[in-house]
Amino acid sequence: MRAVSVTAGVPNSLRLEDDHPEPATEEGAILVEALAVGICGTDHEIIAGEFGIAPPGTDSLVMGHESLGQVLEDPTGTLQPGDLVAGIVRHPDPVPCTNCAVGEWDMCRNGQYTEHGIKMLPGFARDRWRVQPRFAVGLDPALTDVGMLLEPTSVVAKAWDHIERIGHRAEWKPQTVLVTGAGPVGLLAALLASQRGLVVHVLDRATSGPKPELVAALGATYHAVPVNQLDIEPDIVIEATGAPTVVLDVMCKAAPTGIVCLAGVSSGGRTMDFDAGALNRALVLENNVVFGSVNANRRHWDLAAQALARADRTWLGSLITRRVPVSGYAEAYTPTPDDIKVVLDFTA
Ligand SMILES: [Zn+2]
């Protein structure tokens, strides 16, 4: 069968294998036929050789952590043949740590977790894969064209879960949300904000392309100005750019008792002049919270599946700016400026 893989740690070793072995039965009882995988920045880092660890005993890592497939067989009866399914990316560490021991692998404390298509587990960019029932998430059958958005949606579902847990430390009636970055994570975070009935603002650098329209379609307001020029005081900020100036500016922009969720990963290595004392003073005197959020556990994947089922399918489809057949894998993994989400199509 076909599989898109790299030699882990070797830049530009991306290749399409035609004779990749069938998935091992140890991978899980549920056999799945791949429909699509979504591509994100992590994939580009793996292709550049900066990230990614192959499974033990091999140097080859199958790509793909944003999965969508159709069940071929499930002897456990958890899912039915034909059901849409996505595989959870992260598996708990073997120790396990206190969090992994209770299924909170998104909060792993020792870093020994494994991840499909990223760290020591083969990815989903192959014609067939297997999954254990506990890591298999069923999707609404109407999500055939867009279900590979479940993984990035699970990440924002976790962010929202933690924002709400933090918010309920006191009486909390948030009204205004600012999302910085209108890539897939930012746009999906804005979708979940709009589903909560909040007033949503989205900030991005782009002044053309599909982003302004996608934001407007949510009933949200689009801004292409620096954060400090915004005339709003958000109760909640979801920061999805990882850009250092944006990160600092949103911390200063949040309303008293505001919550800032950092969900964008910075590359680091850039220093800037910055008054840490003034920021500390503002955070303390306003009871603000700044926290980081990554990955998602089973509960968040299920919440994400519900959020996608409620969303407008046409809007979700508009996030996918390119669908590339597997034979064009090299083109799919080459970013272009107008991309929001690029999908590798296994049905073509
Ligand atoms: Zn752990």
Short mmCIF file of C-alpha atoms and ligand atoms in Angstrom, two decimals:
data_model
loop_
_atom_site.label_atom_id
_atom_site.label_comp_id
_atom_site.label_asym_id
_atom_site.label_seq_id
_atom_site.Cartn_x
_atom_site.Cartn_y
_atom_site.Cartn_z
CA MET A 1 0.00 0.00 0.00
CA ARG A 2 1.00 3.66 -0.33
CA ALA A 3 2.58 5.65 2.51
CA VAL A 4 4.15 9.10 2.67
CA SER A 5 7.21 8.98 4.89
CA VAL A 6 10.53 10.59 5.80
CA THR A 7 13.84 9.41 7.21
CA ALA A 8 13.52 11.03 10.62
CA GLY A 9 16.01 13.87 11.14
CA VAL A 10 17.13 13.90 7.48
CA PRO A 11 16.05 17.10 5.70
CA ASN A 12 14.01 16.74 2.50
CA SER A 13 13.79 12.94 2.64
CA LEU A 14 10.02 13.04 2.01
CA ARG A 15 8.93 10.18 -0.28
CA LEU A 16 5.92 8.19 -1.43
CA GLU A 17 6.33 4.46 -0.84
CA ASP A 18 4.26 2.11 -3.03
CA ASP A 19 4.96 -1.12 -1.16
CA HIS A 20 4.60 -0.07 2.47
CA PRO A 21 3.56 -3.04 4.68
CA GLU A 22 -0.04 -3.33 5.89
CA PRO A 23 -0.59 -1.95 9.42
CA ALA A 24 0.45 -4.40 12.15
CA THR A 25 -2.43 -5.92 14.13
CA GLU A 26 -0.71 -4.69 17.33
CA GLU A 27 -1.57 -1.13 16.25
CA GLY A 28 -5.23 -1.77 17.10
CA ALA A 29 -8.30 -3.86 16.38
CA ILE A 30 -10.02 -1.27 14.19
CA LEU A 31 -8.86 -1.35 10.55
CA VAL A 32 -9.36 1.95 8.74
CA GLU A 33 -9.13 3.01 5.11
CA ALA A 34 -7.57 6.47 4.87
CA LEU A 35 -9.64 9.23 3.27
CA ALA A 36 -7.37 12.21 3.93
CA VAL A 37 -4.73 13.75 6.15
CA GLY A 38 -4.39 17.43 6.93
CA ILE A 39 -0.97 19.11 6.77
CA CYS A 40 0.35 21.66 9.28
CA GLY A 41 3.51 23.44 10.41
CA THR A 42 4.67 20.43 12.42
CA ASP A 43 4.80 18.40 9.18
CA HIS A 44 6.98 21.06 7.58
CA GLU A 45 9.36 20.96 10.58
CA ILE A 46 9.56 17.15 10.28
CA ILE A 47 10.34 17.41 6.55
CA ALA A 48 13.04 19.98 7.34
CA GLY A 49 14.59 17.39 9.68
CA GLU A 50 14.10 19.65 12.73
CA PHE A 51 11.52 17.48 14.44
CA GLY A 52 10.18 13.92 14.42
CA ILE A 53 11.38 10.58 15.83
CA ALA A 54 10.89 7.27 14.00
CA PRO A 55 9.40 4.22 15.76
CA PRO A 56 11.94 1.96 17.52
CA GLY A 57 13.88 -0.30 15.13
CA THR A 58 13.53 1.89 12.04
CA ASP A 59 14.65 5.31 10.81
CA SER A 60 11.50 5.73 8.67
CA LEU A 61 8.58 7.78 9.99
CA VAL A 62 5.20 7.70 8.22
CA MET A 63 3.84 11.28 8.12
CA GLY A 64 0.39 12.50 9.07
CA HIS A 65 -1.26 13.30 12.41
CA GLU A 66 -4.46 15.02 11.20
CA SER A 67 -6.39 11.92 10.14
CA LEU A 68 -9.70 10.99 8.59
CA GLY A 69 -10.70 7.51 7.51
CA GLN A 70 -13.54 5.09 7.08
CA VAL A 71 -13.81 1.95 9.20
CA LEU A 72 -13.20 -1.25 7.21
CA GLU A 73 -13.58 -3.65 10.14
CA ASP A 74 -14.03 -3.39 13.90
CA PRO A 75 -14.33 -6.75 15.63
CA THR A 76 -14.86 -4.93 18.97
CA GLY A 77 -18.16 -3.43 17.73
CA THR A 78 -17.16 0.05 18.94
CA LEU A 79 -17.62 1.44 15.43
CA GLN A 80 -19.38 0.05 12.37
CA PRO A 81 -17.88 -0.56 8.91
CA GLY A 82 -18.31 2.66 6.91
CA ASP A 83 -18.20 4.94 9.97
CA LEU A 84 -16.02 8.03 9.71
CA VAL A 85 -13.16 7.94 12.20
CA ALA A 86 -10.11 9.95 13.27
CA GLY A 87 -7.20 8.59 15.30
CA ILE A 88 -6.07 10.40 18.46
CA VAL A 89 -2.51 11.62 17.93
CA ARG A 90 -0.90 11.28 21.36
CA HIS A 91 -0.62 8.10 23.43
CA PRO A 92 0.17 8.13 27.17
CA ASP A 93 3.73 7.60 28.37
CA PRO A 94 4.58 4.06 29.53
CA VAL A 95 5.58 5.02 33.09
CA PRO A 96 2.87 6.49 33.33
CA CYS A 97 3.03 9.95 34.91
CA THR A 98 0.18 11.09 37.19
CA ASN A 99 -1.67 12.72 34.28
CA CYS A 100 -1.20 9.97 31.68
CA ALA A 101 -2.33 7.45 34.31
CA VAL A 102 -5.83 8.99 34.20
CA GLY A 103 -6.02 9.60 30.43
CA GLU A 104 -4.76 13.21 30.55
CA TRP A 105 -1.92 12.53 28.11
CA ASP A 106 -2.24 16.12 26.85
CA MET A 107 -0.83 17.16 30.25
CA CYS A 108 2.01 14.58 30.27
CA ARG A 109 4.63 15.56 32.83
CA ASN A 110 7.63 13.45 31.80
CA GLY A 111 7.64 13.99 28.01
CA GLN A 112 7.75 10.25 27.29
CA TYR A 113 4.41 10.26 25.42
CA THR A 114 4.35 9.06 21.81
CA GLU A 115 2.55 10.67 18.85
CA HIS A 116 1.37 9.32 15.49
CA GLY A 117 3.33 10.82 12.62
CA ILE A 118 5.54 12.84 14.99
CA LYS A 119 7.15 10.80 17.73
CA MET A 120 7.76 7.03 17.66
CA LEU A 121 4.37 6.03 16.21
CA PRO A 122 3.67 5.73 12.46
CA GLY A 123 1.45 8.47 11.07
CA PHE A 124 -1.86 8.27 9.21
CA ALA A 125 -0.56 9.20 5.72
CA ARG A 126 -0.94 5.63 4.41
CA ASP A 127 -3.75 3.81 2.63
CA ARG A 128 -4.75 1.79 5.70
CA TRP A 129 -4.08 2.21 9.42
CA ARG A 130 -5.21 0.57 12.62
CA VAL A 131 -6.37 2.12 15.87
CA GLN A 132 -7.42 0.93 19.33
CA PRO A 133 -11.02 1.75 20.28
CA ARG A 134 -9.90 4.16 23.05
CA PHE A 135 -7.97 6.23 20.49
CA ALA A 136 -10.68 6.09 17.77
CA VAL A 137 -13.07 9.05 17.54
CA GLY A 138 -16.24 8.58 15.47
CA LEU A 139 -17.44 11.53 13.38
CA ASP A 140 -20.82 12.68 12.08
CA PRO A 141 -21.24 11.08 8.61
CA ALA A 142 -21.83 14.54 7.13
CA LEU A 143 -18.17 15.43 7.82
CA THR A 144 -16.71 13.28 5.00
CA ASP A 145 -15.06 16.26 3.28
CA VAL A 146 -13.87 18.14 6.37
CA GLY A 147 -13.38 15.58 9.17
CA MET A 148 -9.58 15.86 8.99
CA LEU A 149 -10.12 19.20 10.77
CA LEU A 150 -10.89 17.25 13.94
CA GLU A 151 -7.28 17.22 15.18
CA PRO A 152 -6.76 21.02 15.07
CA THR A 153 -10.29 21.40 16.48
CA SER A 154 -9.37 19.11 19.40
CA VAL A 155 -6.49 21.47 20.21
CA VAL A 156 -8.83 24.48 20.42
CA ALA A 157 -11.49 22.45 22.28
CA LYS A 158 -8.87 21.83 24.96
CA ALA A 159 -7.92 25.52 25.01
CA TRP A 160 -11.58 26.45 25.54
CA ASP A 161 -12.02 23.76 28.21
CA HIS A 162 -9.11 25.18 30.18
CA ILE A 163 -10.19 28.80 29.65
CA GLU A 164 -13.58 27.92 31.13
CA ARG A 165 -12.07 26.04 34.08
CA ILE A 166 -9.85 29.04 34.85
CA GLY A 167 -12.74 31.47 34.36
CA HIS A 168 -14.83 29.69 36.98
CA ARG A 169 -12.28 30.47 39.72
CA ALA A 170 -14.65 33.44 40.39
CA GLU A 171 -17.91 34.92 39.12
CA TRP A 172 -17.33 35.05 35.34
CA LYS A 173 -19.43 36.55 32.55
CA PRO A 174 -17.07 36.94 29.58
CA GLN A 175 -18.33 38.86 26.55
CA THR A 176 -15.44 39.65 24.23
CA VAL A 177 -12.86 37.33 22.71
CA LEU A 178 -9.77 38.26 20.73
CA VAL A 179 -8.13 35.60 18.58
CA THR A 180 -4.72 36.50 17.15
CA GLY A 181 -3.75 34.58 14.00
CA ALA A 182 -6.26 33.48 11.37
CA GLY A 183 -4.66 30.18 10.42
CA PRO A 184 -6.59 26.93 11.00
CA VAL A 185 -6.12 27.02 14.80
CA GLY A 186 -7.15 30.68 15.09
CA LEU A 187 -10.15 30.28 12.81
CA LEU A 188 -11.32 27.13 14.62
CA ALA A 189 -10.84 28.90 17.97
CA ALA A 190 -13.03 31.71 16.61
CA LEU A 191 -15.63 29.16 15.49
CA LEU A 192 -15.82 27.72 19.03
CA ALA A 193 -16.05 31.27 20.41
CA SER A 194 -18.97 32.06 18.12
CA GLN A 195 -20.67 28.80 19.16
CA ARG A 196 -20.50 30.14 22.73
CA GLY A 197 -22.35 33.33 21.74
CA LEU A 198 -19.38 35.60 22.47
CA VAL A 199 -18.42 38.79 20.60
CA VAL A 200 -15.47 37.64 18.51
CA HIS A 201 -12.54 39.66 17.10
CA VAL A 202 -9.86 38.06 14.94
CA LEU A 203 -6.53 39.74 14.16
CA ASP A 204 -4.19 38.70 11.36
CA ARG A 205 -1.67 40.34 9.03
CA ALA A 206 -3.50 39.34 5.84
CA THR A 207 -5.48 42.08 4.11
CA SER A 208 -6.54 39.93 1.14
CA GLY A 209 -7.24 36.24 0.54
CA PRO A 210 -10.01 34.21 2.21
CA LYS A 211 -9.33 35.07 5.89
CA PRO A 212 -11.35 38.31 6.23
CA GLU A 213 -14.39 36.66 4.63
CA LEU A 214 -14.10 33.50 6.76
CA VAL A 215 -14.06 35.65 9.90
CA ALA A 216 -17.03 37.74 8.72
CA ALA A 217 -19.00 34.57 7.98
CA LEU A 218 -18.76 33.70 11.70
CA GLY A 219 -20.32 37.06 12.57
CA ALA A 220 -16.93 38.11 13.90
CA THR A 221 -14.87 41.28 13.25
CA TYR A 222 -11.61 41.07 11.30
CA HIS A 223 -8.64 43.35 12.11
CA ALA A 224 -5.40 43.72 10.14
CA VAL A 225 -3.73 46.22 12.51
CA PRO A 226 -1.22 45.83 15.37
CA VAL A 227 -2.77 44.61 18.65
CA ASN A 228 -2.09 47.91 20.43
CA GLN A 229 -4.25 49.76 17.89
CA LEU A 230 -7.36 47.70 18.71
CA ASP A 231 -10.12 49.58 20.48
CA ILE A 232 -11.34 46.58 22.52
CA GLU A 233 -10.64 45.10 25.95
CA PRO A 234 -11.01 41.33 25.53
CA ASP A 235 -12.08 39.13 28.46
CA ILE A 236 -10.45 36.18 26.69
CA VAL A 237 -7.51 36.08 24.28
CA ILE A 238 -6.47 33.04 22.28
CA GLU A 239 -3.01 33.74 20.86
CA ALA A 240 -2.26 31.54 17.85
CA THR A 241 0.59 33.34 16.08
CA GLY A 242 3.51 32.67 18.42
CA ALA A 243 4.92 36.01 17.24
CA PRO A 244 6.78 37.55 20.22
CA THR A 245 5.41 41.10 19.84
CA VAL A 246 1.84 39.82 19.47
CA VAL A 247 2.27 37.58 22.55
CA LEU A 248 3.43 40.51 24.69
CA ASP A 249 0.85 42.93 23.28
CA VAL A 250 -2.13 40.63 24.00
CA MET A 251 -1.00 40.18 27.61
CA CYS A 252 -1.21 43.95 27.98
CA LYS A 253 -4.51 44.16 26.05
CA ALA A 254 -6.58 41.75 28.17
CA ALA A 255 -9.33 43.20 30.36
CA PRO A 256 -9.11 43.06 34.18
CA THR A 257 -9.58 39.37 35.27
CA GLY A 258 -8.83 38.52 31.63
CA ILE A 259 -7.53 35.13 30.52
CA VAL A 260 -4.83 34.81 27.86
CA CYS A 261 -4.37 31.37 26.32
CA LEU A 262 -1.08 30.97 24.45
CA ALA A 263 -1.56 28.35 21.72
CA GLY A 264 1.07 29.38 19.18
CA VAL A 265 4.60 28.02 19.33
CA SER A 266 7.38 30.57 18.88
CA SER A 267 10.61 29.57 17.19
CA GLY A 268 12.67 31.43 19.80
CA GLY A 269 16.06 33.02 19.30
CA ARG A 270 14.70 36.54 18.95
CA THR A 271 15.22 39.00 21.79
CA MET A 272 13.49 42.31 22.36
CA ASP A 273 13.43 45.17 24.86
CA PHE A 274 10.54 44.69 27.19
CA ASP A 275 9.43 45.99 30.61
CA ALA A 276 8.79 42.77 32.54
CA GLY A 277 8.04 44.72 35.72
CA ALA A 278 5.20 46.65 34.09
CA LEU A 279 3.69 43.44 32.75
CA ASN A 280 3.94 41.77 36.16
CA ARG A 281 2.29 44.80 37.77
CA ALA A 282 -0.59 44.70 35.26
CA LEU A 283 -1.13 40.94 35.63
CA VAL A 284 -1.12 41.05 39.44
CA LEU A 285 -3.28 44.13 39.88
CA GLU A 286 -5.87 42.87 37.39
CA ASN A 287 -6.00 39.20 38.44
CA ASN A 288 -5.09 38.20 34.90
CA VAL A 289 -4.11 34.68 33.90
CA VAL A 290 -1.71 33.75 31.11
CA PHE A 291 -1.38 30.06 30.34
CA GLY A 292 -0.05 27.75 27.65
CA SER A 293 -2.08 25.02 25.99
CA VAL A 294 -1.10 22.16 23.69
CA ASN A 295 -2.53 18.86 22.47
CA ALA A 296 -5.84 17.29 23.63
CA ASN A 297 -7.15 14.27 25.48
CA ARG A 298 -10.07 11.98 24.61
CA ARG A 299 -12.64 14.29 26.21
CA HIS A 300 -11.45 17.20 24.05
CA TRP A 301 -11.55 15.09 20.89
CA ASP A 302 -15.18 14.20 21.66
CA LEU A 303 -16.01 17.88 22.33
CA ALA A 304 -14.33 18.77 19.04
CA ALA A 305 -16.39 16.17 17.15
CA GLN A 306 -19.56 17.76 18.58
CA ALA A 307 -18.37 21.26 17.64
CA LEU A 308 -17.65 20.22 14.04
CA ALA A 309 -21.03 18.46 13.76
CA ARG A 310 -22.75 21.75 14.79
CA ALA A 311 -20.67 23.95 12.46
CA ASP A 312 -21.60 25.13 8.99
CA ARG A 313 -20.15 22.55 6.58
CA THR A 314 -19.58 25.09 3.82
CA TRP A 315 -17.58 27.29 6.19
CA LEU A 316 -15.48 24.32 7.34
CA GLY A 317 -14.91 23.37 3.69
CA SER A 318 -13.66 26.89 2.95
CA LEU A 319 -10.78 26.37 5.42
CA ILE A 320 -9.43 23.72 3.06
CA THR A 321 -7.73 25.79 0.39
CA ARG A 322 -6.06 22.89 -1.45
CA ARG A 323 -6.91 19.18 -1.82
CA VAL A 324 -4.04 17.31 -3.42
CA PRO A 325 -4.12 13.64 -4.52
CA VAL A 326 -1.47 11.42 -2.89
CA SER A 327 0.48 11.24 -6.17
CA GLY A 328 1.08 15.01 -5.83
CA TYR A 329 2.39 14.66 -2.26
CA ALA A 330 5.48 16.84 -2.92
CA GLU A 331 3.26 19.72 -4.02
CA ALA A 332 0.91 19.18 -1.04
CA TYR A 333 3.78 19.51 1.42
CA THR A 334 5.14 22.68 -0.27
CA PRO A 335 3.47 25.66 1.42
CA THR A 336 2.09 28.54 -0.65
CA PRO A 337 1.15 32.01 0.70
CA ASP A 338 -2.61 31.55 0.23
CA ASP A 339 -2.85 28.23 2.10
CA ILE A 340 -5.05 27.91 5.15
CA LYS A 341 -5.35 24.12 5.34
CA VAL A 342 -3.88 21.77 2.73
CA VAL A 343 -5.21 18.22 2.62
CA LEU A 344 -3.65 15.11 1.11
CA ASP A 345 -6.48 13.13 -0.52
CA PHE A 346 -6.18 9.33 -0.32
CA THR A 347 -9.35 8.67 -2.36
CA ALA A 348 -7.78 10.12 -5.52
ZN ZN B 1 2.80 11.27 30.98
#
